[in-house]
mmCIF file of C-alpha atoms in Angstrom:
data_model
loop_
_atom_site.group_PDB
_atom_site.id
_atom_site.type_symbol
_atom_site.label_atom_id
_atom_site.label_comp_id
_atom_site.label_asym_id
_atom_site.label_seq_id
_atom_site.Cartn_x
_atom_site.Cartn_y
_atom_site.Cartn_z
ATOM 1 C CA UNK L 28 -26.170 -11.641 -91.006
ATOM 2 C CA UNK L 29 -22.299 -11.854 -90.896
ATOM 3 C CA UNK L 30 -22.105 -9.538 -87.802
ATOM 4 C CA UNK L 31 -24.799 -11.483 -86.021
ATOM 5 C CA UNK L 32 -22.832 -14.682 -86.488
ATOM 6 C CA UNK L 33 -19.713 -12.891 -85.272
ATOM 7 C CA UNK L 34 -21.532 -11.632 -82.194
ATOM 8 C CA UNK L 35 -22.913 -14.987 -81.489
ATOM 9 C CA UNK L 36 -19.394 -16.646 -81.805
ATOM 10 C CA UNK L 37 -18.018 -13.964 -79.543
ATOM 11 C CA UNK L 38 -20.685 -14.609 -76.891
ATOM 12 C CA UNK L 39 -20.183 -18.267 -76.985
ATOM 13 C CA UNK L 40 -16.372 -17.852 -76.535
ATOM 14 C CA UNK L 41 -17.021 -15.717 -73.620
ATOM 15 C CA UNK L 42 -19.268 -18.321 -72.087
ATOM 16 C CA UNK L 43 -16.832 -21.112 -72.703
ATOM 17 C CA UNK L 44 -13.878 -19.013 -71.239
ATOM 18 C CA UNK L 45 -15.961 -18.311 -68.188
ATOM 19 C CA UNK L 46 -16.879 -21.890 -67.730
ATOM 20 C CA UNK L 47 -13.251 -23.043 -68.066
ATOM 21 C CA UNK L 48 -12.217 -20.377 -65.566
ATOM 22 C CA UNK L 49 -14.875 -21.619 -63.083
ATOM 23 C CA UNK L 50 -13.861 -25.198 -63.763
ATOM 24 C CA UNK L 51 -10.218 -24.355 -63.074
ATOM 25 C CA UNK L 52 -10.915 -22.539 -59.851
ATOM 26 C CA UNK L 53 -13.069 -25.458 -58.692
ATOM 27 C CA UNK L 54 -10.168 -27.870 -59.394
ATOM 28 C CA UNK L 55 -7.790 -25.611 -57.544
ATOM 29 C CA UNK L 56 -10.255 -25.504 -54.661
ATOM 30 C CA UNK L 57 -10.586 -29.288 -54.674
ATOM 31 C CA UNK L 58 -6.836 -29.588 -54.711
ATOM 32 C CA UNK L 59 -6.556 -27.342 -51.656
ATOM 33 C CA UNK L 60 -9.291 -29.307 -49.952
ATOM 34 C CA UNK L 61 -7.478 -32.781 -50.313
ATOM 35 C CA UNK L 62 -3.858 -31.675 -50.630
ATOM 36 C CA UNK L 63 -3.607 -29.043 -47.934
ATOM 37 C CA UNK L 64 -2.776 -30.431 -44.524
ATOM 38 C CA UNK L 65 -2.661 -28.843 -41.150
ATOM 39 C CA UNK L 66 0.736 -28.253 -39.866
ATOM 40 C CA UNK L 67 1.889 -31.090 -37.330
ATOM 41 C CA UNK L 68 3.147 -30.386 -33.879
ATOM 42 C CA UNK L 69 5.467 -33.054 -32.532
ATOM 43 C CA UNK L 70 5.453 -33.226 -28.713
ATOM 44 C CA UNK L 71 7.915 -35.363 -26.776
ATOM 45 C CA UNK L 72 6.113 -37.826 -24.587
ATOM 46 C CA UNK L 73 8.622 -40.665 -23.813
ATOM 47 C CA UNK L 74 11.484 -42.772 -24.655
ATOM 48 C CA UNK L 75 11.661 -46.333 -25.938
ATOM 49 C CA UNK L 76 13.137 -48.413 -23.051
ATOM 50 C CA UNK L 77 12.462 -51.970 -24.613
ATOM 51 C CA UNK L 78 11.853 -53.622 -27.876
ATOM 52 C CA UNK L 79 10.435 -57.114 -27.616
ATOM 53 C CA UNK L 80 9.866 -59.604 -30.407
ATOM 54 C CA UNK L 81 7.640 -62.625 -29.807
ATOM 55 C CA UNK L 82 8.700 -64.881 -32.726
ATOM 56 C CA UNK L 83 6.541 -67.820 -31.340
ATOM 57 C CA UNK L 84 2.976 -67.017 -30.386
ATOM 58 C CA UNK L 85 2.709 -67.381 -26.634
ATOM 59 C CA UNK L 86 6.437 -68.061 -26.504
ATOM 60 C CA UNK L 87 9.407 -66.228 -24.684
ATOM 61 C CA UNK L 88 10.024 -62.639 -25.778
ATOM 62 C CA UNK L 89 13.328 -61.795 -27.513
ATOM 63 C CA UNK L 90 14.732 -58.442 -26.251
ATOM 64 C CA UNK L 91 16.525 -56.535 -28.951
ATOM 65 C CA UNK L 92 18.287 -53.165 -29.271
ATOM 66 C CA UNK L 93 16.847 -52.305 -32.759
ATOM 67 C CA UNK L 94 14.302 -53.801 -35.033
ATOM 68 C CA UNK L 95 12.504 -53.003 -38.386
ATOM 69 C CA UNK L 96 8.913 -52.011 -37.858
ATOM 70 C CA UNK L 97 6.937 -53.522 -40.654
ATOM 71 C CA UNK L 98 3.164 -53.730 -41.387
ATOM 72 C CA UNK L 99 2.970 -57.036 -39.681
ATOM 73 C CA UNK L 100 5.008 -56.028 -36.573
ATOM 74 C CA UNK L 101 8.594 -56.044 -35.428
ATOM 75 C CA UNK L 102 11.499 -57.938 -37.392
ATOM 76 C CA UNK L 103 15.110 -58.533 -36.986
ATOM 77 C CA UNK L 104 16.727 -60.744 -39.605
ATOM 78 C CA UNK L 105 14.581 -64.048 -39.658
ATOM 79 C CA UNK L 106 12.938 -63.193 -36.461
ATOM 80 C CA UNK L 107 9.492 -61.789 -36.996
ATOM 81 C CA UNK L 108 6.737 -61.124 -34.334
ATOM 82 C CA UNK L 109 4.208 -63.875 -33.944
ATOM 83 C CA UNK L 110 5.209 -65.621 -37.180
ATOM 84 C CA UNK L 111 5.552 -69.208 -35.585
ATOM 85 C CA UNK L 112 2.510 -70.952 -34.181
ATOM 86 C CA UNK L 113 1.979 -74.138 -32.365
ATOM 87 C CA UNK L 114 -1.175 -76.080 -33.719
ATOM 88 C CA UNK L 115 -2.973 -79.202 -33.157
ATOM 89 C CA UNK L 116 -2.975 -82.005 -35.863
ATOM 90 C CA UNK L 117 -6.153 -80.616 -37.439
ATOM 91 C CA UNK L 118 -4.544 -77.005 -37.580
ATOM 92 C CA UNK L 119 -6.208 -75.282 -34.574
ATOM 93 C CA UNK L 120 -4.032 -72.681 -32.708
ATOM 94 C CA UNK L 121 -2.540 -73.738 -29.315
ATOM 95 C CA UNK L 122 -1.604 -70.801 -27.066
ATOM 96 C CA UNK L 123 -0.613 -70.519 -23.472
ATOM 97 C CA UNK L 124 -4.230 -70.143 -22.759
ATOM 98 C CA UNK L 125 -4.399 -73.923 -23.124
ATOM 99 C CA UNK L 126 -0.737 -74.754 -22.622
ATOM 100 C CA UNK L 127 0.791 -72.144 -20.046
ATOM 101 C CA UNK L 128 4.359 -73.743 -20.269
ATOM 102 C CA UNK L 129 4.518 -72.360 -23.756
ATOM 103 C CA UNK L 130 5.689 -69.083 -22.299
ATOM 104 C CA UNK L 131 8.914 -70.801 -21.345
ATOM 105 C CA UNK L 132 9.791 -71.930 -24.832
ATOM 106 C CA UNK L 133 12.268 -69.850 -26.598
ATOM 107 C CA UNK L 134 12.525 -69.495 -30.526
ATOM 108 C CA UNK L 135 15.379 -67.768 -32.058
ATOM 109 C CA UNK L 136 17.086 -67.612 -35.323
ATOM 110 C CA UNK L 137 20.814 -68.003 -36.134
ATOM 111 C CA UNK L 138 22.485 -68.335 -39.443
ATOM 112 C CA UNK L 139 19.329 -69.336 -41.300
ATOM 113 C CA UNK L 140 18.316 -71.857 -38.694
ATOM 114 C CA UNK L 141 15.633 -71.784 -36.052
ATOM 115 C CA UNK L 142 16.735 -72.547 -32.519
ATOM 116 C CA UNK L 143 13.983 -74.123 -30.140
ATOM 117 C CA UNK L 144 14.777 -74.318 -26.423
ATOM 118 C CA UNK L 145 12.658 -75.124 -23.385
ATOM 119 C CA UNK L 146 13.211 -76.324 -19.677
ATOM 120 C CA UNK L 147 14.754 -79.754 -19.509
ATOM 121 C CA UNK L 148 14.807 -80.092 -23.271
ATOM 122 C CA UNK L 149 17.735 -80.398 -25.583
ATOM 123 C CA UNK L 150 18.041 -77.541 -28.211
ATOM 124 C CA UNK L 151 16.500 -78.312 -31.532
ATOM 125 C CA UNK L 152 17.673 -76.688 -34.668
ATOM 126 C CA UNK L 153 16.130 -76.607 -38.076
ATOM 127 C CA UNK L 154 16.188 -74.497 -41.330
ATOM 128 C CA UNK L 155 13.984 -71.375 -41.267
ATOM 129 C CA UNK L 156 13.188 -72.051 -45.026
ATOM 130 C CA UNK L 157 11.765 -75.543 -45.648
ATOM 131 C CA UNK L 158 10.280 -75.159 -49.110
ATOM 132 C CA UNK L 159 9.603 -78.936 -49.318
ATOM 133 C CA UNK L 160 7.418 -79.095 -46.346
ATOM 134 C CA UNK L 161 3.782 -78.923 -46.831
ATOM 135 C CA UNK L 162 1.710 -75.645 -46.357
ATOM 136 C CA UNK L 163 -1.147 -76.320 -44.051
ATOM 137 C CA UNK L 164 -4.377 -74.550 -43.339
ATOM 138 C CA UNK L 165 -4.724 -73.281 -39.770
ATOM 139 C CA UNK L 166 -7.450 -71.663 -37.640
ATOM 140 C CA UNK L 167 -6.576 -68.517 -35.526
ATOM 141 C CA UNK L 168 -9.619 -67.123 -33.681
ATOM 142 C CA UNK L 169 -11.972 -68.922 -36.039
ATOM 143 C CA UNK L 170 -10.316 -67.494 -39.175
ATOM 144 C CA UNK L 171 -8.401 -69.363 -41.867
ATOM 145 C CA UNK L 172 -4.731 -68.699 -42.439
ATOM 146 C CA UNK L 173 -1.689 -70.752 -43.781
ATOM 147 C CA UNK L 174 1.523 -71.973 -42.306
ATOM 148 C CA UNK L 175 4.448 -73.971 -43.480
ATOM 149 C CA UNK L 176 5.009 -77.035 -41.408
ATOM 150 C CA UNK L 177 8.237 -77.263 -39.684
ATOM 151 C CA UNK L 178 8.612 -80.929 -39.722
ATOM 152 C CA UNK L 179 8.028 -84.255 -37.764
ATOM 153 C CA UNK L 180 11.209 -83.801 -35.488
ATOM 154 C CA UNK L 181 9.856 -80.460 -34.387
ATOM 155 C CA UNK L 182 6.447 -81.933 -33.788
ATOM 156 C CA UNK L 183 7.968 -84.679 -31.614
ATOM 157 C CA UNK L 184 10.006 -82.006 -29.679
ATOM 158 C CA UNK L 185 6.800 -79.960 -28.864
ATOM 159 C CA UNK L 186 4.653 -83.037 -28.051
ATOM 160 C CA UNK L 187 7.350 -84.332 -25.621
ATOM 161 C CA UNK L 188 7.804 -80.858 -24.081
ATOM 162 C CA UNK L 189 4.022 -80.212 -23.477
ATOM 163 C CA UNK L 190 3.658 -83.791 -22.228
ATOM 164 C CA UNK L 191 0.349 -84.465 -23.824
ATOM 165 C CA UNK L 192 -1.068 -87.494 -25.416
ATOM 166 C CA UNK L 193 -2.212 -85.237 -28.337
ATOM 167 C CA UNK L 194 0.172 -84.389 -31.140
ATOM 168 C CA UNK L 195 1.376 -80.812 -31.624
ATOM 169 C CA UNK L 196 2.876 -79.214 -34.739
ATOM 170 C CA UNK L 197 4.810 -76.050 -35.375
ATOM 171 C CA UNK L 198 3.847 -73.828 -38.443
ATOM 172 C CA UNK L 199 5.717 -70.829 -39.934
ATOM 173 C CA UNK L 200 4.025 -67.728 -41.573
ATOM 174 C CA UNK L 201 6.000 -66.981 -44.759
ATOM 175 C CA UNK L 202 6.176 -63.662 -46.712
ATOM 176 C CA UNK L 203 4.056 -64.729 -49.695
ATOM 177 C CA UNK L 204 1.220 -66.024 -47.564
ATOM 178 C CA UNK L 205 -1.932 -63.883 -47.068
ATOM 179 C CA UNK L 206 -2.314 -62.636 -43.570
ATOM 180 C CA UNK L 207 -5.791 -62.242 -41.698
ATOM 181 C CA UNK L 208 -7.644 -59.075 -40.950
ATOM 182 C CA UNK L 209 -7.737 -58.641 -37.238
ATOM 183 C CA UNK L 210 -11.204 -57.016 -37.521
ATOM 184 C CA UNK L 211 -12.530 -60.341 -38.944
ATOM 185 C CA UNK L 212 -12.157 -61.681 -35.346
ATOM 186 C CA UNK L 213 -13.336 -58.704 -33.301
ATOM 187 C CA UNK L 214 -14.799 -55.388 -34.126
ATOM 188 C CA UNK L 215 -11.851 -52.889 -34.721
ATOM 189 C CA UNK L 216 -13.004 -49.429 -34.933
ATOM 190 C CA UNK L 217 -10.586 -48.147 -37.788
ATOM 191 C CA UNK L 218 -9.366 -50.209 -40.727
ATOM 192 C CA UNK L 219 -6.429 -52.527 -39.737
ATOM 193 C CA UNK L 220 -3.477 -53.975 -41.151
ATOM 194 C CA UNK L 221 -3.288 -57.755 -42.020
ATOM 195 C CA UNK L 222 -1.654 -59.587 -39.192
ATOM 196 C CA UNK L 223 0.079 -63.040 -39.092
ATOM 197 C CA UNK L 224 -0.577 -65.040 -35.963
ATOM 198 C CA UNK L 225 -1.041 -61.966 -33.608
ATOM 199 C CA UNK L 226 -4.312 -61.622 -31.726
ATOM 200 C CA UNK L 227 -5.098 -58.185 -33.075
ATOM 201 C CA UNK L 228 -2.977 -55.310 -34.137
ATOM 202 C CA UNK L 229 0.734 -55.723 -35.315
ATOM 203 C CA UNK L 230 2.220 -53.441 -32.670
ATOM 204 C CA UNK L 231 1.398 -53.153 -29.049
ATOM 205 C CA UNK L 232 2.719 -50.373 -26.892
ATOM 206 C CA UNK L 233 2.868 -50.220 -23.102
ATOM 207 C CA UNK L 234 4.592 -47.799 -20.648
ATOM 208 C CA UNK L 235 6.604 -48.843 -17.706
ATOM 209 C CA UNK L 236 4.745 -46.406 -15.550
ATOM 210 C CA UNK L 237 1.345 -48.200 -16.282
ATOM 211 C CA UNK L 238 2.971 -51.550 -15.113
ATOM 212 C CA UNK L 239 4.356 -49.955 -11.918
ATOM 213 C CA UNK L 240 0.903 -48.432 -11.233
ATOM 214 C CA UNK L 241 -0.656 -51.750 -11.530
ATOM 215 C CA UNK L 242 2.098 -53.419 -9.402
ATOM 216 C CA UNK L 243 1.482 -50.837 -6.645
ATOM 217 C CA UNK L 244 -2.050 -52.481 -6.274
ATOM 218 C CA UNK L 245 -0.961 -56.123 -6.318
ATOM 219 C CA UNK L 246 0.553 -58.351 -3.538
ATOM 220 C CA UNK L 247 3.207 -59.390 -6.042
ATOM 221 C CA UNK L 248 4.788 -57.156 -8.537
ATOM 222 C CA UNK L 249 4.404 -57.782 -12.446
ATOM 223 C CA UNK L 250 6.795 -57.184 -15.284
ATOM 224 C CA UNK L 251 6.120 -55.807 -18.643
ATOM 225 C CA UNK L 252 6.942 -59.272 -20.114
ATOM 226 C CA UNK L 253 3.704 -60.430 -18.493
ATOM 227 C CA UNK L 254 1.707 -58.313 -21.020
ATOM 228 C CA UNK L 255 3.731 -59.167 -24.094
ATOM 229 C CA UNK L 256 4.225 -55.680 -25.620
ATOM 230 C CA UNK L 257 6.353 -54.810 -28.654
ATOM 231 C CA UNK L 258 7.342 -51.322 -27.561
ATOM 232 C CA UNK L 259 7.902 -50.428 -23.987
ATOM 233 C CA UNK L 260 7.948 -46.715 -23.139
ATOM 234 C CA UNK L 261 9.643 -44.932 -20.213
ATOM 235 C CA UNK L 262 9.713 -41.199 -19.081
ATOM 236 C CA UNK L 263 6.042 -40.833 -19.010
ATOM 237 C CA UNK L 264 3.109 -40.944 -16.609
ATOM 238 C CA UNK L 265 1.052 -43.996 -16.052
ATOM 239 C CA UNK L 266 -1.578 -44.560 -18.851
ATOM 240 C CA UNK L 267 -0.311 -41.568 -20.894
ATOM 241 C CA UNK L 268 -0.224 -43.865 -23.808
ATOM 242 C CA UNK L 269 -4.131 -44.094 -23.871
ATOM 243 C CA UNK L 270 -4.162 -40.677 -25.467
ATOM 244 C CA UNK L 271 -1.452 -41.114 -28.110
ATOM 245 C CA UNK L 272 -3.479 -41.290 -31.312
ATOM 246 C CA UNK L 273 -0.488 -40.861 -33.680
ATOM 247 C CA UNK L 274 3.149 -41.161 -32.626
ATOM 248 C CA UNK L 275 6.531 -40.775 -34.426
ATOM 249 C CA UNK L 276 9.524 -42.818 -33.179
ATOM 250 C CA UNK L 277 12.625 -42.227 -35.364
ATOM 251 C CA UNK L 278 11.256 -42.528 -38.985
ATOM 252 C CA UNK L 279 8.545 -44.848 -37.930
ATOM 253 C CA UNK L 280 4.949 -43.462 -37.805
ATOM 254 C CA UNK L 281 2.344 -45.501 -35.760
ATOM 255 C CA UNK L 282 -1.395 -44.935 -35.714
ATOM 256 C CA UNK L 283 -3.401 -45.997 -32.625
ATOM 257 C CA UNK L 284 -6.175 -48.627 -33.452
ATOM 258 C CA UNK L 285 -7.668 -49.521 -30.071
ATOM 259 C CA UNK L 286 -6.989 -50.319 -26.528
ATOM 260 C CA UNK L 287 -5.670 -53.910 -25.736
ATOM 261 C CA UNK L 288 -8.309 -55.888 -23.948
ATOM 262 C CA UNK L 289 -6.784 -58.346 -21.439
ATOM 263 C CA UNK L 290 -7.635 -61.973 -20.954
ATOM 264 C CA UNK L 291 -6.620 -64.942 -18.847
ATOM 265 C CA UNK L 292 -3.160 -65.252 -20.501
ATOM 266 C CA UNK L 293 -1.939 -62.192 -18.280
ATOM 267 C CA UNK L 294 -2.346 -64.499 -15.313
ATOM 268 C CA UNK L 295 0.401 -66.875 -16.560
ATOM 269 C CA UNK L 296 3.732 -66.114 -14.894
ATOM 270 C CA UNK L 297 6.343 -65.619 -17.734
ATOM 271 C CA UNK L 298 9.164 -66.902 -15.505
ATOM 272 C CA UNK L 299 7.529 -70.072 -14.251
ATOM 273 C CA UNK L 300 4.743 -70.929 -16.676
ATOM 274 C CA UNK L 301 2.296 -71.260 -13.764
ATOM 275 C CA UNK L 302 -1.322 -70.255 -14.524
ATOM 276 C CA UNK L 303 -3.150 -68.524 -11.629
ATOM 277 C CA UNK L 304 -6.262 -67.617 -13.443
ATOM 278 C CA UNK L 305 -6.732 -64.583 -11.133
ATOM 279 C CA UNK L 306 -4.092 -61.889 -10.870
ATOM 280 C CA UNK L 307 -3.409 -59.372 -12.307
ATOM 281 C CA UNK L 308 -6.652 -59.705 -14.282
ATOM 282 C CA UNK L 309 -8.988 -59.290 -11.390
ATOM 283 C CA UNK L 310 -7.216 -56.096 -10.184
ATOM 284 C CA UNK L 311 -7.150 -54.644 -13.735
ATOM 285 C CA UNK L 312 -11.028 -55.253 -13.977
ATOM 286 C CA UNK L 313 -11.354 -53.000 -10.807
ATOM 287 C CA UNK L 314 -10.111 -49.869 -12.375
ATOM 288 C CA UNK L 315 -9.280 -50.389 -16.181
ATOM 289 C CA UNK L 316 -12.742 -51.084 -17.649
ATOM 290 C CA UNK L 317 -13.971 -49.403 -20.911
ATOM 291 C CA UNK L 318 -16.563 -46.816 -21.448
ATOM 292 C CA UNK L 319 -20.084 -48.157 -21.509
ATOM 293 C CA UNK L 320 -20.191 -46.906 -25.201
ATOM 294 C CA UNK L 321 -17.355 -49.303 -25.947
ATOM 295 C CA UNK L 322 -18.690 -52.563 -24.358
ATOM 296 C CA UNK L 323 -19.687 -53.858 -27.726
ATOM 297 C CA UNK L 324 -16.003 -53.876 -28.658
ATOM 298 C CA UNK L 325 -14.212 -54.831 -25.379
ATOM 299 C CA UNK L 326 -17.051 -56.749 -23.550
ATOM 300 C CA UNK L 327 -15.851 -57.189 -19.850
ATOM 301 C CA UNK L 328 -12.049 -57.187 -20.827
ATOM 302 C CA UNK L 329 -10.003 -54.588 -18.812
ATOM 303 C CA UNK L 330 -7.754 -52.320 -20.876
ATOM 304 C CA UNK L 331 -4.103 -52.277 -20.704
ATOM 305 C CA UNK L 332 -1.674 -51.057 -23.414
ATOM 306 C CA UNK L 333 -2.594 -49.839 -26.859
ATOM 307 C CA UNK L 334 -2.528 -51.483 -30.271
ATOM 308 C CA UNK L 335 -1.087 -49.639 -33.278
ATOM 309 C CA UNK L 336 -1.082 -49.956 -36.903
ATOM 310 C CA UNK L 337 2.195 -49.059 -38.837
ATOM 311 C CA UNK L 338 1.498 -45.939 -40.847
ATOM 312 C CA UNK L 339 5.060 -45.593 -42.005
ATOM 313 C CA UNK L 340 7.621 -48.365 -41.762
ATOM 314 C CA UNK L 341 11.319 -47.980 -40.552
ATOM 315 C CA UNK L 342 13.840 -48.828 -37.886
ATOM 316 C CA UNK L 343 13.191 -48.494 -34.239
ATOM 317 C CA UNK L 344 15.984 -48.406 -31.463
ATOM 318 C CA UNK L 345 15.901 -48.458 -27.742
ATOM 319 C CA UNK L 346 16.545 -44.974 -26.602
ATOM 320 C CA UNK L 347 14.531 -43.378 -29.387
ATOM 321 C CA UNK L 348 12.368 -40.406 -28.354
ATOM 322 C CA UNK L 349 8.682 -40.988 -28.764
ATOM 323 C CA UNK L 350 6.613 -37.901 -30.152
ATOM 324 C CA UNK L 351 2.944 -37.425 -29.986
ATOM 325 C CA UNK L 352 1.657 -35.862 -33.154
ATOM 326 C CA UNK L 353 -0.936 -33.132 -32.783
ATOM 327 C CA UNK L 354 -2.740 -31.607 -35.816
#
């Protein structure tokens, strides 16, 4: 009887031991499955030739030598990409699509103050932080988002500049405010980061060669500024950027989200504020259309430039080498 119990105990121990070993092997296998990564190959594909911050949505670009690349876009000091927005009194966004002369408005920051400039206007300065001003609800592409009102004096400046009977106001997106998911406005194939007042992704990349290729098909040349990119790349072929799914620039890692579908805003001349409503959009539609399988995303918009999410934040500098990551 005693020997039978011993034998039974011994068999149970063996079974338990075998089960534990199998479980351990299973966990190891699971670990390898999820922790092991294919080695990366970094291939040089270009060089950063320009970094452009557009603090005011639809406003003039600020060219910088270096910038922080953050989840919501490029930043240098108080300047953050698409963090100021012109709105109507009831909070609806106003862009150069409705007011083309907005492209001539310059918003910069100096010593904790915002500097607002425009043709035939006196410079207006006001504090970046205005905690006593009200936070207002805004609508950007039909989605709700907040903004800190920049005051009555700023409103009068904008209203006078735009020469309209309607009243315009300026709002500022602050760090504690909740951004909007770009895919709530349009179908975005992969998950995206939250953005402030940008149309879609936080970072838009475009190559100089792509702009030159387009210019060669036009009566009048265009510049990269007309397409409002964040990062401009040189030393590559036209439209090479279409195939860069993941790139490394310095210590920054970017993941391609989708192509940038173009609209009438590209027909506003960034130097004159004149709206042609034709070129270069019509020419782009002739050779930069999406695949039939992507029409539910881009509709009839031609594609020019690539939108990226920020996978790893860091510092970008003009002159940085751009590496395509292959796995």
